[in-house]
Amino acid sequence: MAHAHDHTPANHGKAFMIGILLNTAYVVMEIIYGLIAHSSALLADAGHNAGDVLSLGFSRARLPLP
């Protein structure tokens, strides 16, 4: 039985931008509170999340990793 549906790619640009902006805000807050609290754990997690933001940015720009 035949069926029809669309295989065109969905536009995920808005979702990527929301993810990038929310994660960037989270990184900034972790850095601020990590410095205030002298917490290496918060600063380390901020660095990890910054890498996630970078990955989202590469995906959004469709740039190949070096």
mmCIF file of N, CA, C and O in Angstrom:
data_model
loop_
_atom_site.group_PDB
_atom_site.id
_atom_site.type_symbol
_atom_site.label_atom_id
_atom_site.label_comp_id
_atom_site.label_asym_id
_atom_site.label_seq_id
_atom_site.Cartn_x
_atom_site.Cartn_y
_atom_site.Cartn_z
ATOM 1 N N MET A 1 0.845 -1.167 0.000
ATOM 2 C CA MET A 1 0.000 0.000 0.000
ATOM 3 C C MET A 1 0.898 1.239 0.000
ATOM 4 O O MET A 1 1.792 1.358 0.824
ATOM 5 N N ALA A 2 0.666 2.112 -0.925
ATOM 6 C CA ALA A 2 1.495 3.312 -1.065
ATOM 7 C C ALA A 2 1.060 4.377 -0.071
ATOM 8 O O ALA A 2 -0.102 4.486 0.296
ATOM 9 N N HIS A 3 2.036 5.125 0.347
ATOM 10 C CA HIS A 3 1.754 6.281 1.208
ATOM 11 C C HIS A 3 2.689 7.408 0.801
ATOM 12 O O HIS A 3 3.725 7.177 0.185
ATOM 13 N N ALA A 4 2.307 8.597 1.160
ATOM 14 C CA ALA A 4 3.117 9.752 0.779
ATOM 15 C C ALA A 4 3.487 10.553 2.018
ATOM 16 O O ALA A 4 2.654 10.787 2.893
ATOM 17 N N HIS A 5 4.742 10.905 2.097
ATOM 18 C CA HIS A 5 5.206 11.837 3.113
ATOM 19 C C HIS A 5 6.460 12.524 2.601
ATOM 20 O O HIS A 5 7.111 12.045 1.686
ATOM 21 N N ASP A 6 6.768 13.618 3.221
ATOM 22 C CA ASP A 6 7.835 14.490 2.749
ATOM 23 C C ASP A 6 9.163 14.100 3.383
ATOM 24 O O ASP A 6 9.245 13.905 4.597
ATOM 25 N N HIS A 7 10.211 13.996 2.574
ATOM 26 C CA HIS A 7 11.548 13.680 3.078
ATOM 27 C C HIS A 7 12.489 14.880 3.033
ATOM 28 O O HIS A 7 13.692 14.718 3.181
ATOM 29 N N THR A 8 11.943 16.058 2.831
ATOM 30 C CA THR A 8 12.808 17.232 2.814
ATOM 31 C C THR A 8 13.298 17.514 4.225
ATOM 32 O O THR A 8 12.587 17.278 5.199
ATOM 33 N N PRO A 9 14.516 17.993 4.373
ATOM 34 C CA PRO A 9 15.048 18.248 5.713
ATOM 35 C C PRO A 9 14.293 19.382 6.410
ATOM 36 O O PRO A 9 13.905 20.361 5.799
ATOM 37 N N ALA A 10 14.085 19.182 7.692
ATOM 38 C CA ALA A 10 13.432 20.213 8.501
ATOM 39 C C ALA A 10 14.419 21.339 8.781
ATOM 40 O O ALA A 10 15.631 21.136 8.803
ATOM 41 N N ASN A 11 13.921 22.522 8.994
ATOM 42 C CA ASN A 11 14.761 23.667 9.323
ATOM 43 C C ASN A 11 14.986 23.689 10.832
ATOM 44 O O ASN A 11 14.101 24.038 11.594
ATOM 45 N N HIS A 12 16.174 23.283 11.248
ATOM 46 C CA HIS A 12 16.496 23.233 12.673
ATOM 47 C C HIS A 12 17.314 24.436 13.121
ATOM 48 O O HIS A 12 17.868 24.433 14.215
ATOM 49 N N GLY A 13 17.402 25.449 12.278
ATOM 50 C CA GLY A 13 18.203 26.627 12.607
ATOM 51 C C GLY A 13 17.758 27.313 13.877
ATOM 52 O O GLY A 13 18.574 27.721 14.700
ATOM 53 N N LYS A 14 16.455 27.446 14.068
ATOM 54 C CA LYS A 14 15.934 28.107 15.268
ATOM 55 C C LYS A 14 16.275 27.298 16.517
ATOM 56 O O LYS A 14 16.676 27.852 17.539
ATOM 57 N N ALA A 15 16.138 25.978 16.426
ATOM 58 C CA ALA A 15 16.455 25.118 17.563
ATOM 59 C C ALA A 15 17.938 25.207 17.924
ATOM 60 O O ALA A 15 18.296 25.260 19.106
ATOM 61 N N PHE A 16 18.807 25.239 16.914
ATOM 62 C CA PHE A 16 20.238 25.377 17.176
ATOM 63 C C PHE A 16 20.527 26.715 17.860
ATOM 64 O O PHE A 16 21.309 26.784 18.814
ATOM 65 N N MET A 17 19.926 27.773 17.374
ATOM 66 C CA MET A 17 20.193 29.089 17.959
ATOM 67 C C MET A 17 19.697 29.160 19.396
ATOM 68 O O MET A 17 20.376 29.730 20.259
ATOM 69 N N ILE A 18 18.538 28.591 19.683
ATOM 70 C CA ILE A 18 18.038 28.572 21.057
ATOM 71 C C ILE A 18 18.992 27.769 21.941
ATOM 72 O O ILE A 18 19.341 28.195 23.047
ATOM 73 N N GLY A 19 19.441 26.618 21.449
ATOM 74 C CA GLY A 19 20.383 25.799 22.210
ATOM 75 C C GLY A 19 21.700 26.510 22.459
ATOM 76 O O GLY A 19 22.248 26.462 23.560
ATOM 77 N N ILE A 20 22.198 27.183 21.442
ATOM 78 C CA ILE A 20 23.457 27.916 21.586
ATOM 79 C C ILE A 20 23.299 29.051 22.592
ATOM 80 O O ILE A 20 24.142 29.238 23.476
ATOM 81 N N LEU A 21 22.218 29.815 22.477
ATOM 82 C CA LEU A 21 22.019 30.950 23.386
ATOM 83 C C LEU A 21 21.808 30.503 24.830
ATOM 84 O O LEU A 21 22.391 31.084 25.755
ATOM 85 N N LEU A 22 21.003 29.473 25.047
ATOM 86 C CA LEU A 22 20.769 28.997 26.408
ATOM 87 C C LEU A 22 22.039 28.417 27.018
ATOM 88 O O LEU A 22 22.349 28.674 28.193
ATOM 89 N N ASN A 23 22.775 27.635 26.241
ATOM 90 C CA ASN A 23 24.024 27.071 26.757
ATOM 91 C C ASN A 23 25.071 28.140 27.012
ATOM 92 O O ASN A 23 25.840 28.054 27.977
ATOM 93 N N THR A 24 25.120 29.169 26.166
ATOM 94 C CA THR A 24 26.060 30.265 26.384
ATOM 95 C C THR A 24 25.723 31.005 27.672
ATOM 96 O O THR A 24 26.618 31.328 28.469
ATOM 97 N N ALA A 25 24.438 31.263 27.893
ATOM 98 C CA ALA A 25 24.020 31.923 29.131
ATOM 99 C C ALA A 25 24.395 31.077 30.345
ATOM 100 O O ALA A 25 24.862 31.601 31.374
ATOM 101 N N TYR A 26 24.229 29.766 30.229
ATOM 102 C CA TYR A 26 24.576 28.853 31.318
ATOM 103 C C TYR A 26 26.081 28.884 31.596
ATOM 104 O O TYR A 26 26.507 28.901 32.760
ATOM 105 N N VAL A 27 26.875 28.913 30.543
ATOM 106 C CA VAL A 27 28.333 28.978 30.699
ATOM 107 C C VAL A 27 28.736 30.270 31.408
ATOM 108 O O VAL A 27 29.548 30.256 32.345
ATOM 109 N N VAL A 28 28.156 31.385 30.983
ATOM 110 C CA VAL A 28 28.482 32.680 31.599
ATOM 111 C C VAL A 28 28.128 32.669 33.084
ATOM 112 O O VAL A 28 28.915 33.113 33.929
ATOM 113 N N MET A 29 26.940 32.126 33.412
ATOM 114 C CA MET A 29 26.534 32.093 34.824
ATOM 115 C C MET A 29 27.450 31.175 35.640
ATOM 116 O O MET A 29 27.800 31.488 36.782
ATOM 117 N N GLU A 30 27.856 30.054 35.059
ATOM 118 C CA GLU A 30 28.766 29.163 35.775
ATOM 119 C C GLU A 30 30.117 29.821 36.014
ATOM 120 O O GLU A 30 30.709 29.645 37.079
ATOM 121 N N ILE A 31 30.592 30.577 35.054
ATOM 122 C CA ILE A 31 31.866 31.278 35.240
ATOM 123 C C ILE A 31 31.740 32.315 36.346
ATOM 124 O O ILE A 31 32.585 32.394 37.244
ATOM 125 N N ILE A 32 30.678 33.103 36.296
ATOM 126 C CA ILE A 32 30.475 34.145 37.311
ATOM 127 C C ILE A 32 30.391 33.537 38.703
ATOM 128 O O ILE A 32 31.112 33.939 39.629
ATOM 129 N N TYR A 33 29.506 32.550 38.882
ATOM 130 C CA TYR A 33 29.343 31.958 40.203
ATOM 131 C C TYR A 33 30.530 31.090 40.595
ATOM 132 O O TYR A 33 30.834 30.969 41.782
ATOM 133 N N GLY A 34 31.209 30.511 39.628
ATOM 134 C CA GLY A 34 32.423 29.756 39.936
ATOM 135 C C GLY A 34 33.517 30.653 40.478
ATOM 136 O O GLY A 34 34.236 30.293 41.412
ATOM 137 N N LEU A 35 33.634 31.856 39.891
ATOM 138 C CA LEU A 35 34.633 32.815 40.393
ATOM 139 C C LEU A 35 34.238 33.361 41.761
ATOM 140 O O LEU A 35 35.090 33.502 42.648
ATOM 141 N N ILE A 36 32.951 33.659 41.933
ATOM 142 C CA ILE A 36 32.483 34.178 43.233
ATOM 143 C C ILE A 36 32.704 33.149 44.340
ATOM 144 O O ILE A 36 33.159 33.482 45.439
ATOM 145 N N ALA A 37 32.355 31.884 44.057
ATOM 146 C CA ALA A 37 32.439 30.823 45.064
ATOM 147 C C ALA A 37 33.809 30.153 45.116
ATOM 148 O O ALA A 37 34.018 29.265 45.935
ATOM 149 N N HIS A 38 34.735 30.586 44.238
ATOM 150 C CA HIS A 38 36.054 29.949 44.155
ATOM 151 C C HIS A 38 35.897 28.440 43.935
ATOM 152 O O HIS A 38 36.564 27.633 44.575
ATOM 153 N N SER A 39 34.978 28.081 43.015
ATOM 154 C CA SER A 39 34.663 26.687 42.772
ATOM 155 C C SER A 39 35.301 26.213 41.471
ATOM 156 O O SER A 39 34.892 26.612 40.378
ATOM 157 N N SER A 40 36.290 25.349 41.611
ATOM 158 C CA SER A 40 36.922 24.802 40.413
ATOM 159 C C SER A 40 35.972 23.861 39.680
ATOM 160 O O SER A 40 36.063 23.697 38.460
ATOM 161 N N ALA A 41 35.041 23.249 40.407
ATOM 162 C CA ALA A 41 34.076 22.354 39.769
ATOM 163 C C ALA A 41 33.165 23.135 38.814
ATOM 164 O O ALA A 41 32.907 22.683 37.688
ATOM 165 N N LEU A 42 32.676 24.285 39.244
ATOM 166 C CA LEU A 42 31.835 25.102 38.366
ATOM 167 C C LEU A 42 32.623 25.620 37.170
ATOM 168 O O LEU A 42 32.116 25.652 36.048
ATOM 169 N N LEU A 43 33.855 26.020 37.403
ATOM 170 C CA LEU A 43 34.678 26.517 36.303
ATOM 171 C C LEU A 43 35.012 25.406 35.312
ATOM 172 O O LEU A 43 35.007 25.627 34.094
ATOM 173 N N ALA A 44 35.274 24.206 35.818
ATOM 174 C CA ALA A 44 35.545 23.080 34.933
ATOM 175 C C ALA A 44 34.303 22.726 34.114
ATOM 176 O O ALA A 44 34.394 22.442 32.914
ATOM 177 N N ASP A 45 33.140 22.752 34.750
ATOM 178 C CA ASP A 45 31.907 22.449 34.030
ATOM 179 C C ASP A 45 31.603 23.533 33.000
ATOM 180 O O ASP A 45 31.093 23.236 31.917
ATOM 181 N N ALA A 46 31.941 24.778 33.316
ATOM 182 C CA ALA A 46 31.767 25.861 32.349
ATOM 183 C C ALA A 46 32.632 25.612 31.114
ATOM 184 O O ALA A 46 32.195 25.835 29.982
ATOM 185 N N GLY A 47 33.844 25.146 31.326
ATOM 186 C CA GLY A 47 34.715 24.818 30.195
ATOM 187 C C GLY A 47 34.158 23.680 29.365
ATOM 188 O O GLY A 47 34.188 23.719 28.131
ATOM 189 N N HIS A 48 33.607 22.680 30.040
ATOM 190 C CA HIS A 48 32.994 21.555 29.331
ATOM 191 C C HIS A 48 31.784 22.035 28.522
ATOM 192 O O HIS A 48 31.626 21.671 27.353
ATOM 193 N N ASN A 49 30.944 22.838 29.122
ATOM 194 C CA ASN A 49 29.761 23.344 28.424
ATOM 195 C C ASN A 49 30.142 24.295 27.289
ATOM 196 O O ASN A 49 29.428 24.382 26.283
ATOM 197 N N ALA A 50 31.244 25.006 27.435
ATOM 198 C CA ALA A 50 31.710 25.870 26.346
ATOM 199 C C ALA A 50 32.072 25.024 25.129
ATOM 200 O O ALA A 50 31.832 25.425 23.983
ATOM 201 N N GLY A 51 32.621 23.846 25.363
ATOM 202 C CA GLY A 51 32.895 22.922 24.266
ATOM 203 C C GLY A 51 31.608 22.457 23.592
ATOM 204 O O GLY A 51 31.557 22.294 22.367
ATOM 205 N N ASP A 52 30.566 22.256 24.392
ATOM 206 C CA ASP A 52 29.265 21.893 23.822
ATOM 207 C C ASP A 52 28.722 23.020 22.945
ATOM 208 O O ASP A 52 28.172 22.768 21.873
ATOM 209 N N VAL A 53 28.880 24.245 23.408
ATOM 210 C CA VAL A 53 28.430 25.399 22.622
ATOM 211 C C VAL A 53 29.215 25.471 21.311
ATOM 212 O O VAL A 53 28.641 25.719 20.244
ATOM 213 N N LEU A 54 30.502 25.226 21.371
ATOM 214 C CA LEU A 54 31.326 25.230 20.169
ATOM 215 C C LEU A 54 30.853 24.147 19.191
ATOM 216 O O LEU A 54 30.753 24.387 17.989
ATOM 217 N N SER A 55 30.535 22.984 19.717
ATOM 218 C CA SER A 55 30.034 21.904 18.865
ATOM 219 C C SER A 55 28.708 22.263 18.223
ATOM 220 O O SER A 55 28.477 21.979 17.046
ATOM 221 N N LEU A 56 27.826 22.875 18.984
ATOM 222 C CA LEU A 56 26.559 23.329 18.412
ATOM 223 C C LEU A 56 26.803 24.367 17.323
ATOM 224 O O LEU A 56 26.128 24.366 16.295
ATOM 225 N N GLY A 57 27.764 25.242 17.557
ATOM 226 C CA GLY A 57 28.087 26.255 16.556
ATOM 227 C C GLY A 57 28.621 25.633 15.277
ATOM 228 O O GLY A 57 28.239 26.044 14.175
ATOM 229 N N PHE A 58 29.499 24.625 15.400
ATOM 230 C CA PHE A 58 30.000 23.930 14.212
ATOM 231 C C PHE A 58 28.852 23.246 13.467
ATOM 232 O O PHE A 58 28.792 23.267 12.246
ATOM 233 N N SER A 59 27.964 22.621 14.223
ATOM 234 C CA SER A 59 26.832 21.953 13.590
ATOM 235 C C SER A 59 25.924 22.945 12.892
ATOM 236 O O SER A 59 25.447 22.686 11.790
ATOM 237 N N ARG A 60 25.683 24.059 13.525
ATOM 238 C CA ARG A 60 24.811 25.077 12.929
ATOM 239 C C ARG A 60 25.432 25.638 11.662
ATOM 240 O O ARG A 60 24.737 25.857 10.668
ATOM 241 N N ALA A 61 26.729 25.860 11.684
ATOM 242 C CA ALA A 61 27.403 26.414 10.512
ATOM 243 C C ALA A 61 27.766 25.318 9.506
ATOM 244 O O ALA A 61 28.257 25.628 8.426
ATOM 245 N N ARG A 62 27.553 24.069 9.891
ATOM 246 C CA ARG A 62 27.896 22.913 9.060
ATOM 247 C C ARG A 62 29.373 22.916 8.669
ATOM 248 O O ARG A 62 29.756 22.632 7.543
ATOM 249 N N LEU A 63 30.199 23.279 9.624
ATOM 250 C CA LEU A 63 31.629 23.299 9.392
ATOM 251 C C LEU A 63 32.239 21.960 9.780
ATOM 252 O O LEU A 63 31.951 21.429 10.844
ATOM 253 N N PRO A 64 33.089 21.406 8.941
ATOM 254 C CA PRO A 64 33.756 20.165 9.327
ATOM 255 C C PRO A 64 34.805 20.436 10.399
ATOM 256 O O PRO A 64 35.415 21.504 10.435
ATOM 257 N N LEU A 65 34.965 19.490 11.290
ATOM 258 C CA LEU A 65 35.996 19.627 12.309
ATOM 259 C C LEU A 65 37.359 19.418 11.669
ATOM 260 O O LEU A 65 37.504 18.653 10.719
ATOM 261 N N PRO A 66 38.394 20.111 12.190
ATOM 262 C CA PRO A 66 39.738 19.958 11.605
ATOM 263 C C PRO A 66 40.305 18.575 11.822
ATOM 264 O O PRO A 66 39.966 17.865 12.656
#
